[in-house]
CSV table of C-alpha atoms in Angstrom, one decimal:
chain,number,residue,atom,x,y,z
A,1,GLY,CA,-11.1,13.0,-2.1
A,2,GLN,CA,-7.6,12.2,-3.1
A,3,SER,CA,-6.1,11.3,-6.5
A,4,LEU,CA,-2.5,10.5,-7.5
A,5,GLU,CA,-1.0,10.3,-11.0
A,6,GLN,CA,2.1,8.4,-11.9
A,7,PRO,CA,3.4,6.9,-15.1
A,8,SER,CA,2.3,3.3,-15.6
A,9,GLU,CA,5.6,2.0,-17.0
A,10,VAL,CA,9.2,3.1,-17.2
A,11,THR,CA,12.2,1.3,-18.7
A,12,ALA,CA,15.8,2.1,-17.9
A,13,VAL,CA,19.2,0.7,-18.5
A,14,GLU,CA,21.3,-1.0,-15.7
A,15,GLY,CA,23.6,1.6,-14.1
A,16,ALA,CA,21.6,4.5,-15.2
A,17,ILE,CA,19.4,7.0,-13.3
A,18,VAL,CA,15.6,7.0,-13.4
A,19,GLN,CA,13.0,9.4,-12.1
A,20,ILE,CA,9.4,8.4,-11.3
A,21,ASN,CA,7.1,11.3,-11.0
A,22,CYS,CA,3.9,11.6,-8.9
A,23,THR,CA,1.4,14.4,-8.9
A,24,TYR,CA,-1.4,14.5,-6.3
A,25,GLN,CA,-4.7,16.2,-5.5
A,26,THR,CA,-5.9,15.9,-2.0
A,27,SER,CA,-8.2,17.8,0.3
A,28,GLY,CA,-5.4,17.8,2.9
A,29,PHE,CA,-1.8,16.8,3.0
A,30,TYR,CA,0.4,15.1,5.6
A,31,GLY,CA,3.2,13.7,3.6
A,32,LEU,CA,4.1,11.8,0.5
A,33,SER,CA,5.5,8.2,0.8
A,34,TRP,CA,7.0,5.8,-1.7
A,35,TYR,CA,6.7,2.0,-1.6
A,36,GLN,CA,8.3,-0.7,-3.7
A,37,GLN,CA,6.7,-4.0,-4.7
A,38,HIS,CA,8.4,-6.9,-6.4
A,39,ASP,CA,6.3,-9.3,-8.5
A,40,GLY,CA,4.4,-11.6,-6.1
A,41,GLY,CA,5.6,-9.7,-3.1
A,42,ALA,CA,4.3,-7.3,-0.5
A,43,PRO,CA,4.7,-3.5,-0.7
A,44,THR,CA,7.6,-2.3,1.3
A,45,PHE,CA,8.3,1.2,2.5
A,46,LEU,CA,11.1,3.2,0.8
A,47,SER,CA,10.8,6.9,1.8
A,48,TYR,CA,8.7,9.7,3.3
A,49,ASN,CA,8.7,13.4,2.6
A,50,GLY,CA,6.8,15.6,5.0
A,51,LEU,CA,8.5,18.8,4.0
A,52,ASP,CA,9.7,20.3,0.7
A,53,GLY,CA,13.0,19.1,-0.5
A,54,LEU,CA,15.1,16.0,-1.1
A,55,GLU,CA,15.4,13.0,1.2
A,56,GLU,CA,18.3,10.6,0.4
A,57,THR,CA,18.5,7.0,1.4
A,58,GLY,CA,21.4,5.2,-0.3
A,59,ARG,CA,20.8,4.9,-4.0
A,60,PHE,CA,17.2,6.2,-3.6
A,61,SER,CA,16.1,9.8,-3.2
A,62,SER,CA,12.7,11.3,-2.9
A,63,PHE,CA,11.7,14.9,-3.6
A,64,LEU,CA,8.6,16.9,-2.7
A,65,SER,CA,7.3,20.3,-3.7
A,66,ARG,CA,4.1,21.0,-1.8
A,67,SER,CA,3.4,24.2,-3.8
A,68,ASP,CA,3.3,22.1,-7.0
A,69,SER,CA,1.6,19.1,-5.5
A,70,TYR,CA,4.4,17.1,-7.0
A,71,GLY,CA,7.0,14.6,-6.0
A,72,TYR,CA,9.4,12.1,-7.5
A,73,LEU,CA,11.5,9.1,-6.6
A,74,LEU,CA,15.0,9.0,-8.0
A,75,LEU,CA,16.8,5.7,-8.4
A,76,GLN,CA,20.6,5.9,-9.1
A,77,GLU,CA,23.0,3.2,-10.3
A,78,LEU,CA,20.1,1.1,-11.3
A,79,GLN,CA,20.4,-2.7,-10.7
A,80,MET,CA,18.4,-5.5,-12.1
A,81,LYS,CA,16.9,-6.1,-8.7
A,82,ASP,CA,15.3,-2.6,-8.9
A,83,SER,CA,12.8,-4.0,-11.4
A,84,ALA,CA,9.6,-3.7,-9.5
A,85,SER,CA,6.5,-1.5,-9.1
A,86,TYR,CA,6.8,1.7,-7.3
A,87,PHE,CA,3.8,3.4,-5.6
A,88,CYS,CA,3.5,6.9,-4.3
A,89,ALA,CA,1.0,7.4,-1.5
A,90,VAL,CA,-0.4,10.3,0.5
A,91,ARG,CA,-1.9,10.7,3.9
A,92,ALA,CA,-4.5,13.3,3.5
A,93,PHE,CA,-5.5,13.8,7.1
A,94,SER,CA,-3.8,13.9,10.5
A,95,GLY,CA,-4.4,11.2,13.0
A,96,ASN,CA,-4.7,7.5,12.4
A,97,THR,CA,-5.8,7.7,8.8
A,98,PRO,CA,-4.7,5.3,6.1
A,99,LEU,CA,-2.5,6.0,3.1
A,100,VAL,CA,-4.0,6.4,-0.3
A,101,PHE,CA,-1.9,4.9,-3.1
A,102,GLY,CA,-1.4,5.7,-6.7
A,103,LYS,CA,-1.8,3.0,-9.3
A,104,GLY,CA,1.9,2.4,-9.4
A,105,THR,CA,4.8,2.6,-11.9
A,106,ARG,CA,6.3,-0.6,-13.2
A,107,LEU,CA,10.0,-0.1,-13.6
A,108,SER,CA,11.9,-2.5,-15.9
A,109,VAL,CA,15.7,-2.4,-15.7
A,110,ILE,CA,17.4,-3.8,-18.8
A,111,ALA,CA,20.9,-4.8,-19.5
B,1,ASN,CA,10.1,-11.0,14.1
B,2,ALA,CA,7.0,-12.0,12.2
B,3,GLY,CA,5.6,-8.5,11.5
B,4,VAL,CA,2.2,-8.9,9.7
B,5,THR,CA,0.9,-12.4,9.2
B,6,GLN,CA,-1.9,-13.2,6.8
B,7,THR,CA,-3.7,-16.5,6.4
B,8,PRO,CA,-4.4,-18.2,4.2
B,9,LYS,CA,-1.9,-17.4,1.4
B,10,PHE,CA,-4.1,-18.9,-1.4
B,11,GLN,CA,-7.7,-19.7,-1.6
B,12,VAL,CA,-10.2,-20.7,-4.3
B,13,LEU,CA,-13.9,-20.2,-3.6
B,14,LYS,CA,-17.1,-20.8,-5.5
B,15,THR,CA,-19.5,-17.9,-6.1
B,16,GLY,CA,-21.7,-17.5,-3.0
B,17,GLN,CA,-19.4,-19.1,-0.5
B,18,SER,CA,-18.2,-17.2,2.5
B,19,MET,CA,-14.7,-16.8,3.8
B,20,THR,CA,-12.8,-14.9,6.5
B,21,LEU,CA,-9.2,-13.7,5.8
B,22,GLN,CA,-7.1,-13.5,9.0
B,23,CYS,CA,-4.5,-10.9,9.8
B,24,ALA,CA,-2.3,-10.5,12.9
B,25,GLN,CA,0.5,-8.1,13.7
B,26,ASP,CA,3.1,-8.3,16.5
B,27,MET,CA,4.4,-4.7,16.3
B,28,ASN,CA,2.0,-3.2,18.8
B,29,HIS,CA,0.6,-1.0,16.1
B,30,ASN,CA,-2.7,0.9,16.7
B,31,SER,CA,-3.9,0.9,13.2
B,32,MET,CA,-4.7,-1.9,10.8
B,33,TYR,CA,-5.8,-1.9,7.2
B,34,TRP,CA,-7.2,-4.1,4.4
B,35,TYR,CA,-6.4,-3.4,0.8
B,36,ARG,CA,-7.1,-5.2,-2.4
B,37,GLN,CA,-4.8,-5.1,-5.4
B,38,ASP,CA,-6.0,-5.7,-9.0
B,39,PRO,CA,-3.9,-5.4,-12.1
B,40,GLY,CA,-3.4,-1.8,-13.1
B,41,MET,CA,-5.5,-0.5,-10.1
B,42,GLY,CA,-2.9,-0.1,-7.4
B,43,LEU,CA,-3.8,-0.7,-3.8
B,44,ARG,CA,-7.4,0.2,-2.9
B,45,LEU,CA,-8.5,0.5,0.7
B,46,ILE,CA,-11.4,-1.7,1.7
B,47,TYR,CA,-11.7,-1.0,5.5
B,48,TYR,CA,-9.4,0.2,8.2
B,49,SER,CA,-9.3,0.3,12.0
B,50,ALA,CA,-7.6,3.4,13.4
B,51,SER,CA,-7.5,1.9,16.8
B,52,GLU,CA,-8.8,-1.1,18.7
B,53,GLY,CA,-12.6,-1.0,18.8
B,54,THR,CA,-13.1,1.2,15.7
B,55,THR,CA,-13.5,0.4,12.1
B,56,ASP,CA,-14.2,2.6,9.1
B,57,LYS,CA,-15.0,2.1,5.4
B,58,GLY,CA,-12.4,2.8,2.8
B,59,GLU,CA,-12.8,3.3,-1.0
B,60,VAL,CA,-14.3,-0.2,-1.9
B,61,PRO,CA,-16.1,-1.6,1.2
B,62,ASN,CA,-19.1,-3.2,-0.6
B,63,GLY,CA,-19.3,-7.0,-0.2
B,64,TYR,CA,-17.0,-7.0,2.8
B,65,ASN,CA,-17.1,-6.8,6.6
B,66,VAL,CA,-14.4,-6.5,9.1
B,67,SER,CA,-13.7,-7.3,12.8
B,68,ARG,CA,-11.0,-5.8,14.9
B,69,LEU,CA,-10.8,-8.7,17.3
B,70,ASN,CA,-8.1,-7.1,19.6
B,71,LYS,CA,-5.1,-4.9,19.1
B,72,ARG,CA,-3.2,-7.6,17.2
B,73,GLU,CA,-5.9,-9.1,14.9
B,74,PHE,CA,-8.1,-7.6,12.1
B,75,SER,CA,-10.1,-10.0,10.0
B,76,LEU,CA,-11.9,-9.5,6.6
B,77,ARG,CA,-15.0,-11.4,5.8
B,78,LEU,CA,-16.6,-12.1,2.4
B,79,GLU,CA,-20.2,-13.1,3.2
B,80,SER,CA,-21.2,-14.2,-0.3
B,81,ALA,CA,-18.2,-14.2,-2.6
B,82,ALA,CA,-18.5,-12.9,-6.2
B,83,PRO,CA,-16.1,-13.3,-9.1
B,84,SER,CA,-15.5,-9.5,-9.0
B,85,GLN,CA,-13.8,-10.1,-5.6
B,86,THR,CA,-11.1,-12.2,-7.2
B,87,SER,CA,-8.0,-10.2,-6.1
B,88,VAL,CA,-4.9,-10.2,-4.0
B,89,TYR,CA,-5.7,-9.0,-0.5
B,90,PHE,CA,-3.1,-7.2,1.7
B,91,CYS,CA,-3.4,-6.5,5.3
B,92,ALA,CA,-1.2,-3.7,6.8
B,93,SER,CA,-0.5,-2.2,10.1
B,94,GLY,CA,1.0,1.1,11.3
B,95,GLN,CA,1.0,3.7,14.0
B,96,GLY,CA,-1.1,5.9,11.8
B,97,ARG,CA,1.2,8.9,12.0
B,98,ALA,CA,2.3,10.8,8.9
B,99,ASN,CA,5.9,9.9,9.1
B,100,GLN,CA,5.4,6.3,10.1
B,101,PRO,CA,5.2,3.6,7.4
B,102,GLN,CA,2.6,1.0,6.9
B,103,HIS,CA,3.9,-2.6,7.1
B,104,PHE,CA,2.3,-5.1,4.8
B,105,GLY,CA,1.6,-8.8,5.1
B,106,ASP,CA,2.5,-11.2,2.2
B,107,GLY,CA,-1.0,-11.1,0.8
B,108,THR,CA,-3.8,-13.6,0.2
B,109,ARG,CA,-4.4,-14.6,-3.4
B,110,LEU,CA,-8.1,-15.2,-3.7
B,111,SER,CA,-9.9,-16.7,-6.7
B,112,ILE,CA,-13.6,-16.9,-7.0
B,113,LEU,CA,-15.1,-19.1,-9.6
């Protein structure tokens, strides 16, 4: 089976940097993804890491270390609109298999 | 560009009633998925369809059935609703490839009394 661990809540100040960690245990591994979900909304895709290293998309970056079964999402220059839940997700098998999601980290950005 | 469309958006049922949640996607995706989301539990997979004509159980399939009607549509049926099935249900679609994202509908908020 697969399991993912991420902190349940994080609070950070507007303009600051925050890192949300994710550790996983899977029987196979075909990449780590991150999704954002605002209250009352649908999850939306943020980033994907298939190989070790850092992927950058604007203010958001995601990192993966396959040897450590660990990844993180880094949000820079935090804005109030970044207040949301963030989910890491793994695809454990190749082919048309679904993502398995962590329980999510609720990020609160305060002034 | 509609993406993934779910109907209805809200529904209240009584225990024992049946209901079908509808989902359609217009992105020509091969794979479709049904998740439920409960507070503090993240997104849990109920059933998925890797391609037209196939369906498979996910983590929490008990009490549900699905039908992949065609490539665009994937429905979720509750035959005899129970209060434990009160949740937000999300349909998603994707190409099923590792580096391809899943696209989610806006969800169906279902309450069972």
